[in-house]
Amino acid sequence: MARRILFLGPPGAGKGTQAAMLARAIDVPHISTGVMLRDAVAAGSELGRQVESVMSAGDLVSDELVVAIVDERLERDDARCGYLLDGFPRNVAQAAALNDAVTDAIGTVILLDVETDELVARLLARASREGRADDNEDTIRRRLEVYRTETEPLIDHYVDVVVRVDGVGSIDEVFSRIVLSLAR
Ligand code: B4P
């Protein structure tokens, strides 16, 4: 099974959910830029103060900041034998920076497919459960637009290693599809 894996998909597709499960199953670190940035905001660090308003608006944090935190994370010992990237890269410039930072190429890109109405419903459900600052309807629409313009071009960028997985169904059903697609 490939051990340098990247999760791609629109907000609400289940990247965070599935990436955490897969990372545990194959014993590699789960590196989520969304989690790292939200932790920085919660800690009130200098980085957190810089990114808070950008995230609440549903926009992308600057490439410079995100690339710096990912570079630092990938240098840690536990990432030597593989890693699972969730939410990074988010645009072609970040993909180029990743390519410069690592010696081994990404083995597999898992693209989670979910239609827009379902994405919005999931994120609104999370808003009422967890109250995340960027899970309100306006910001969700903005995040979807940013995904289409900035992130979707990465599907072509990684065309040789993209595996498209249907992201609709129970969390366990989607996970089984991912595991099957990696075994092929
Ligand atoms: P992320 O944390 O990456 O947030 P996301 O795209 O919304 O995906 P998330 O992982 O939360 O949703 P998931 O699909 O798992 O980014 C947040 C913000 O951080 C960005 O908008 C940006 O500002 C900033 N950022 C992050 N990375 C960046 C980068 N590289 N460059 C610049 N800025 C960056 O889950 C959604 C919901 O669906 C959950 O509630 C889950 O429980 C539910 N769900 C999952 N699977 C389901 C299923 N099968 N059925 C029903 N519900 C399901």
GROMACS .gro file of C-alpha atoms and ligand atoms in nm:
model
  237
    1MET     CA    1   0.000   0.000   0.000
    2ALA     CA    2   0.132   0.345  -0.095
    3ARG     CA    3   0.245   0.540   0.210
    4ARG     CA    4   0.264   0.894   0.076
    5ILE     CA    5  -0.101   0.974   0.031
    6LEU     CA    6  -0.287   1.295  -0.028
    7PHE     CA    7  -0.659   1.358   0.026
    8LEU     CA    8  -0.834   1.590  -0.213
    9GLY     CA    9  -1.197   1.695  -0.222
   10PRO     CA   10  -1.433   1.982  -0.155
   11PRO     CA   11  -1.506   2.108   0.198
   12GLY     CA   12  -1.734   1.859   0.369
   13ALA     CA   13  -1.637   1.566   0.145
   14GLY     CA   14  -1.508   1.372   0.445
   15LYS     CA   15  -1.134   1.431   0.404
   16GLY     CA   16  -1.070   1.490   0.772
   17THR     CA   17  -1.289   1.198   0.877
   18GLN     CA   18  -1.143   0.945   0.634
   19ALA     CA   19  -0.783   1.067   0.656
   20ALA     CA   20  -0.780   1.014   1.033
   21MET     CA   21  -0.913   0.657   0.992
   22LEU     CA   22  -0.670   0.567   0.714
   23ALA     CA   23  -0.369   0.716   0.891
   24ARG     CA   24  -0.445   0.498   1.195
   25ALA     CA   25  -0.495   0.191   0.977
   26ILE     CA   26  -0.165   0.223   0.790
   27ASP     CA   27   0.027   0.381   1.077
   28VAL     CA   28   0.146   0.705   0.922
   29PRO     CA   29   0.105   1.057   1.062
   30HIS     CA   30  -0.213   1.241   0.963
   31ILE     CA   31  -0.108   1.591   0.865
   32SER     CA   32  -0.407   1.824   0.836
   33THR     CA   33  -0.339   2.190   0.765
   34GLY     CA   34  -0.695   2.273   0.873
   35VAL     CA   35  -0.634   2.115   1.216
   36MET     CA   36  -0.292   2.280   1.254
   37LEU     CA   37  -0.435   2.622   1.165
   38ARG     CA   38  -0.740   2.582   1.394
   39ASP     CA   39  -0.506   2.474   1.678
   40ALA     CA   40  -0.301   2.791   1.622
   41VAL     CA   41  -0.617   3.002   1.640
   42ALA     CA   42  -0.733   2.824   1.958
   43ALA     CA   43  -0.390   2.873   2.118
   44GLY     CA   44  -0.397   3.246   2.036
   45SER     CA   45  -0.047   3.225   1.886
   46GLU     CA   46   0.095   3.485   1.648
   47LEU     CA   47   0.017   3.250   1.357
   48GLY     CA   48  -0.337   3.203   1.488
   49ARG     CA   49  -0.395   3.579   1.502
   50GLN     CA   50  -0.271   3.615   1.144
   51VAL     CA   51  -0.501   3.346   1.000
   52GLU     CA   52  -0.820   3.374   1.206
   53SER     CA   53  -1.010   3.626   0.993
   54VAL     CA   54  -0.902   3.465   0.664
   55MET     CA   55  -1.032   3.126   0.777
   56SER     CA   56  -1.359   3.268   0.910
   57ALA     CA   57  -1.421   3.424   0.567
   58GLY     CA   58  -1.365   3.088   0.394
   59ASP     CA   59  -1.056   3.206   0.207
   60LEU     CA   60  -0.721   3.034   0.181
   61VAL     CA   61  -0.446   3.127   0.424
   62SER     CA   62  -0.134   3.257   0.244
   63ASP     CA   63   0.078   2.995   0.070
   64GLU     CA   64   0.386   3.123   0.252
   65LEU     CA   65   0.242   3.051   0.599
   66VAL     CA   66   0.092   2.714   0.510
   67VAL     CA   67   0.397   2.589   0.322
   68ALA     CA   68   0.617   2.685   0.620
   69ILE     CA   69   0.409   2.483   0.870
   70VAL     CA   70   0.390   2.181   0.640
   71ASP     CA   71   0.764   2.189   0.565
   72GLU     CA   72   0.838   2.193   0.936
   73ARG     CA   73   0.595   1.905   1.002
   74LEU     CA   74   0.738   1.688   0.722
   75GLU     CA   75   1.087   1.723   0.864
   76ARG     CA   76   0.991   1.538   1.183
   77ASP     CA   77   1.115   1.179   1.221
   78ASP     CA   78   0.770   1.021   1.215
   79ALA     CA   79   0.712   1.142   0.857
   80ARG     CA   80   1.019   0.964   0.720
   81CYS     CA   81   0.837   0.643   0.631
   82GLY     CA   82   0.527   0.809   0.496
   83TYR     CA   83   0.246   1.048   0.573
   84LEU     CA   84  -0.107   1.132   0.485
   85LEU     CA   85  -0.170   1.492   0.382
   86ASP     CA   86  -0.523   1.625   0.437
   87GLY     CA   87  -0.615   1.969   0.301
   88PHE     CA   88  -0.270   2.039   0.159
   89PRO     CA   89  -0.184   2.125  -0.114
   90ARG     CA   90  -0.484   2.350  -0.180
   91ASN     CA   91  -0.360   2.508  -0.503
   92VAL     CA   92  -0.097   2.457  -0.772
   93ALA     CA   93   0.160   2.683  -0.600
   94GLN     CA   94   0.137   2.472  -0.282
   95ALA     CA   95   0.174   2.153  -0.490
   96ALA     CA   96   0.493   2.294  -0.644
   97ALA     CA   97   0.626   2.381  -0.296
   98LEU     CA   98   0.548   2.027  -0.176
   99ASN     CA   99   0.729   1.882  -0.474
  100ASP     CA  100   1.036   2.091  -0.385
  101ALA     CA  101   1.021   1.991  -0.017
  102VAL     CA  102   1.005   1.612  -0.050
  103THR     CA  103   1.236   1.370  -0.226
  104ASP     CA  104   0.975   1.097  -0.288
  105ALA     CA  105   0.673   1.170  -0.501
  106ILE     CA  106   0.316   1.141  -0.375
  107GLY     CA  107   0.206   0.780  -0.441
  108THR     CA  108  -0.170   0.820  -0.441
  109VAL     CA  109  -0.416   1.107  -0.440
  110ILE     CA  110  -0.758   1.008  -0.309
  111LEU     CA  111  -1.026   1.233  -0.452
  112LEU     CA  112  -1.352   1.219  -0.256
  113ASP     CA  113  -1.654   1.287  -0.476
  114VAL     CA  114  -1.965   1.436  -0.313
  115GLU     CA  115  -2.230   1.656  -0.476
  116THR     CA  116  -2.279   2.017  -0.360
  117ASP     CA  117  -2.617   1.981  -0.181
  118GLU     CA  118  -2.481   1.699   0.033
  119LEU     CA  119  -2.165   1.901   0.115
  120VAL     CA  120  -2.369   2.199   0.232
  121ALA     CA  121  -2.599   1.976   0.438
  122ARG     CA  122  -2.303   1.807   0.610
  123LEU     CA  123  -2.130   2.133   0.694
  124LEU     CA  124  -2.449   2.293   0.828
  125ALA     CA  125  -2.505   1.983   1.042
  126ARG     CA  126  -2.152   2.021   1.178
  127ALA     CA  127  -2.219   2.391   1.243
  128SER     CA  128  -2.504   2.307   1.478
  129ARG     CA  129  -2.298   2.030   1.644
  130GLU     CA  130  -1.957   2.195   1.680
  131GLY     CA  131  -2.006   2.565   1.602
  132ARG     CA  132  -1.696   2.594   1.381
  133ALA     CA  133  -1.646   2.960   1.279
  134ASP     CA  134  -1.635   2.878   0.905
  135ASP     CA  135  -1.942   2.649   0.895
  136ASN     CA  136  -2.213   2.909   0.822
  137GLU     CA  137  -2.398   2.919   0.490
  138ASP     CA  138  -2.221   3.221   0.337
  139THR     CA  139  -1.876   3.096   0.428
  140ILE     CA  140  -1.957   2.745   0.307
  141ARG     CA  141  -2.054   2.886  -0.038
  142ARG     CA  142  -1.729   3.084  -0.043
  143ARG     CA  143  -1.523   2.775   0.051
  144LEU     CA  144  -1.691   2.577  -0.230
  145GLU     CA  145  -1.609   2.855  -0.478
  146VAL     CA  146  -1.246   2.866  -0.360
  147TYR     CA  147  -1.231   2.488  -0.401
  148ARG     CA  148  -1.355   2.507  -0.762
  149THR     CA  149  -1.115   2.784  -0.865
  150GLU     CA  150  -0.804   2.706  -0.660
  151THR     CA  151  -0.805   2.339  -0.563
  152GLU     CA  152  -0.988   2.155  -0.842
  153PRO     CA  153  -0.705   2.222  -1.094
  154LEU     CA  154  -0.494   1.988  -0.880
  155ILE     CA  155  -0.693   1.695  -1.020
  156ASP     CA  156  -0.517   1.751  -1.353
  157HIS     CA  157  -0.189   1.824  -1.181
  158TYR     CA  158  -0.193   1.477  -1.017
  159VAL     CA  159  -0.380   1.301  -1.297
  160ASP     CA  160  -0.144   0.999  -1.304
  161VAL     CA  161  -0.199   0.913  -0.937
  162VAL     CA  162  -0.557   1.027  -0.872
  163VAL     CA  163  -0.804   0.767  -0.749
  164ARG     CA  164  -1.165   0.888  -0.750
  165VAL     CA  165  -1.374   0.751  -0.463
  166ASP     CA  166  -1.750   0.796  -0.416
  167GLY     CA  167  -1.778   0.987  -0.085
  168VAL     CA  168  -2.153   0.934  -0.037
  169GLY     CA  169  -2.263   0.663   0.202
  170SER     CA  170  -2.187   0.579   0.562
  171ILE     CA  171  -1.841   0.667   0.695
  172ASP     CA  172  -1.753   0.294   0.708
  173GLU     CA  173  -1.876   0.235   0.353
  174VAL     CA  174  -1.662   0.520   0.221
  175PHE     CA  175  -1.364   0.392   0.419
  176SER     CA  176  -1.403   0.042   0.268
  177ARG     CA  177  -1.405   0.195  -0.082
  178ILE     CA  178  -1.083   0.383  -0.005
  179VAL     CA  179  -0.909   0.072   0.127
  180LEU     CA  180  -1.022  -0.127  -0.179
  181SER     CA  181  -0.902   0.142  -0.418
  182LEU     CA  182  -0.559   0.146  -0.253
  183ALA     CA  183  -0.531  -0.232  -0.282
  184ARG     CA  184  -0.581  -0.223  -0.661
  185B4P     P1  185  -1.011   2.214   0.638
  185B4P     O1  186  -0.996   2.183   0.781
  185B4P     O2  187  -0.927   2.137   0.543
  185B4P     O3  188  -1.167   2.198   0.617
  185B4P     P2  189  -1.262   2.142   0.505
  185B4P     O4  190  -1.211   2.158   0.366
  185B4P     O5  191  -1.395   2.203   0.535
  185B4P     O6  192  -1.272   1.988   0.522
  185B4P     P3  193  -1.301   1.909   0.657
  185B4P     O7  194  -1.188   1.815   0.672
  185B4P     O8  195  -1.330   1.998   0.770
  185B4P     O9  196  -1.440   1.842   0.632
  185B4P     P4  197  -1.468   1.688   0.624
  185B4P    O10  198  -1.479   1.670   0.480
  185B4P    O11  199  -1.379   1.598   0.695
  185B4P    O12  200  -0.987   2.370   0.608
  185B4P     C1  201  -1.051   2.473   0.680
  185B4P     C2  202  -0.994   2.610   0.642
  185B4P    O13  203  -0.851   2.617   0.678
  185B4P     C3  204  -0.995   2.646   0.493
  185B4P    O14  205  -1.119   2.700   0.451
  185B4P     C4  206  -0.877   2.747   0.485
  185B4P    O15  207  -0.916   2.876   0.531
  185B4P     C5  208  -0.776   2.691   0.583
  185B4P     N1  209  -0.677   2.601   0.517
  185B4P     C6  210  -0.663   2.466   0.542
  185B4P     N2  211  -0.564   2.415   0.465
  185B4P     C7  212  -0.515   2.518   0.390
  185B4P     C8  213  -0.413   2.528   0.291
  185B4P     N3  214  -0.341   2.421   0.252
  185B4P     N4  215  -0.390   2.650   0.234
  185B4P     C9  216  -0.459   2.758   0.272
  185B4P     N5  217  -0.557   2.756   0.365
  185B4P    C10  218  -0.586   2.637   0.425
  185B4P    O16  219  -1.605   1.666   0.708
  185B4P    C11  220  -1.716   1.750   0.697
  185B4P    C12  221  -1.835   1.699   0.780
  185B4P    O17  222  -1.898   1.589   0.713
  185B4P    C13  223  -1.801   1.647   0.920
  185B4P    O18  224  -1.896   1.695   1.009
  185B4P    C14  225  -1.811   1.496   0.910
  185B4P    O19  226  -1.854   1.437   1.029
  185B4P    C15  227  -1.916   1.479   0.802
  185B4P     N6  228  -1.898   1.357   0.726
  185B4P    C16  229  -1.780   1.302   0.688
  185B4P     N7  230  -1.803   1.189   0.617
  185B4P    C17  231  -1.940   1.174   0.609
  185B4P    C18  232  -2.025   1.076   0.547
  185B4P     N8  233  -1.977   0.972   0.480
  185B4P     N9  234  -2.159   1.094   0.559
  185B4P    C19  235  -2.210   1.200   0.628
  185B4P    N10  236  -2.133   1.295   0.689
  185B4P    C20  237  -2.000   1.281   0.679
   0.00000   0.00000   0.00000
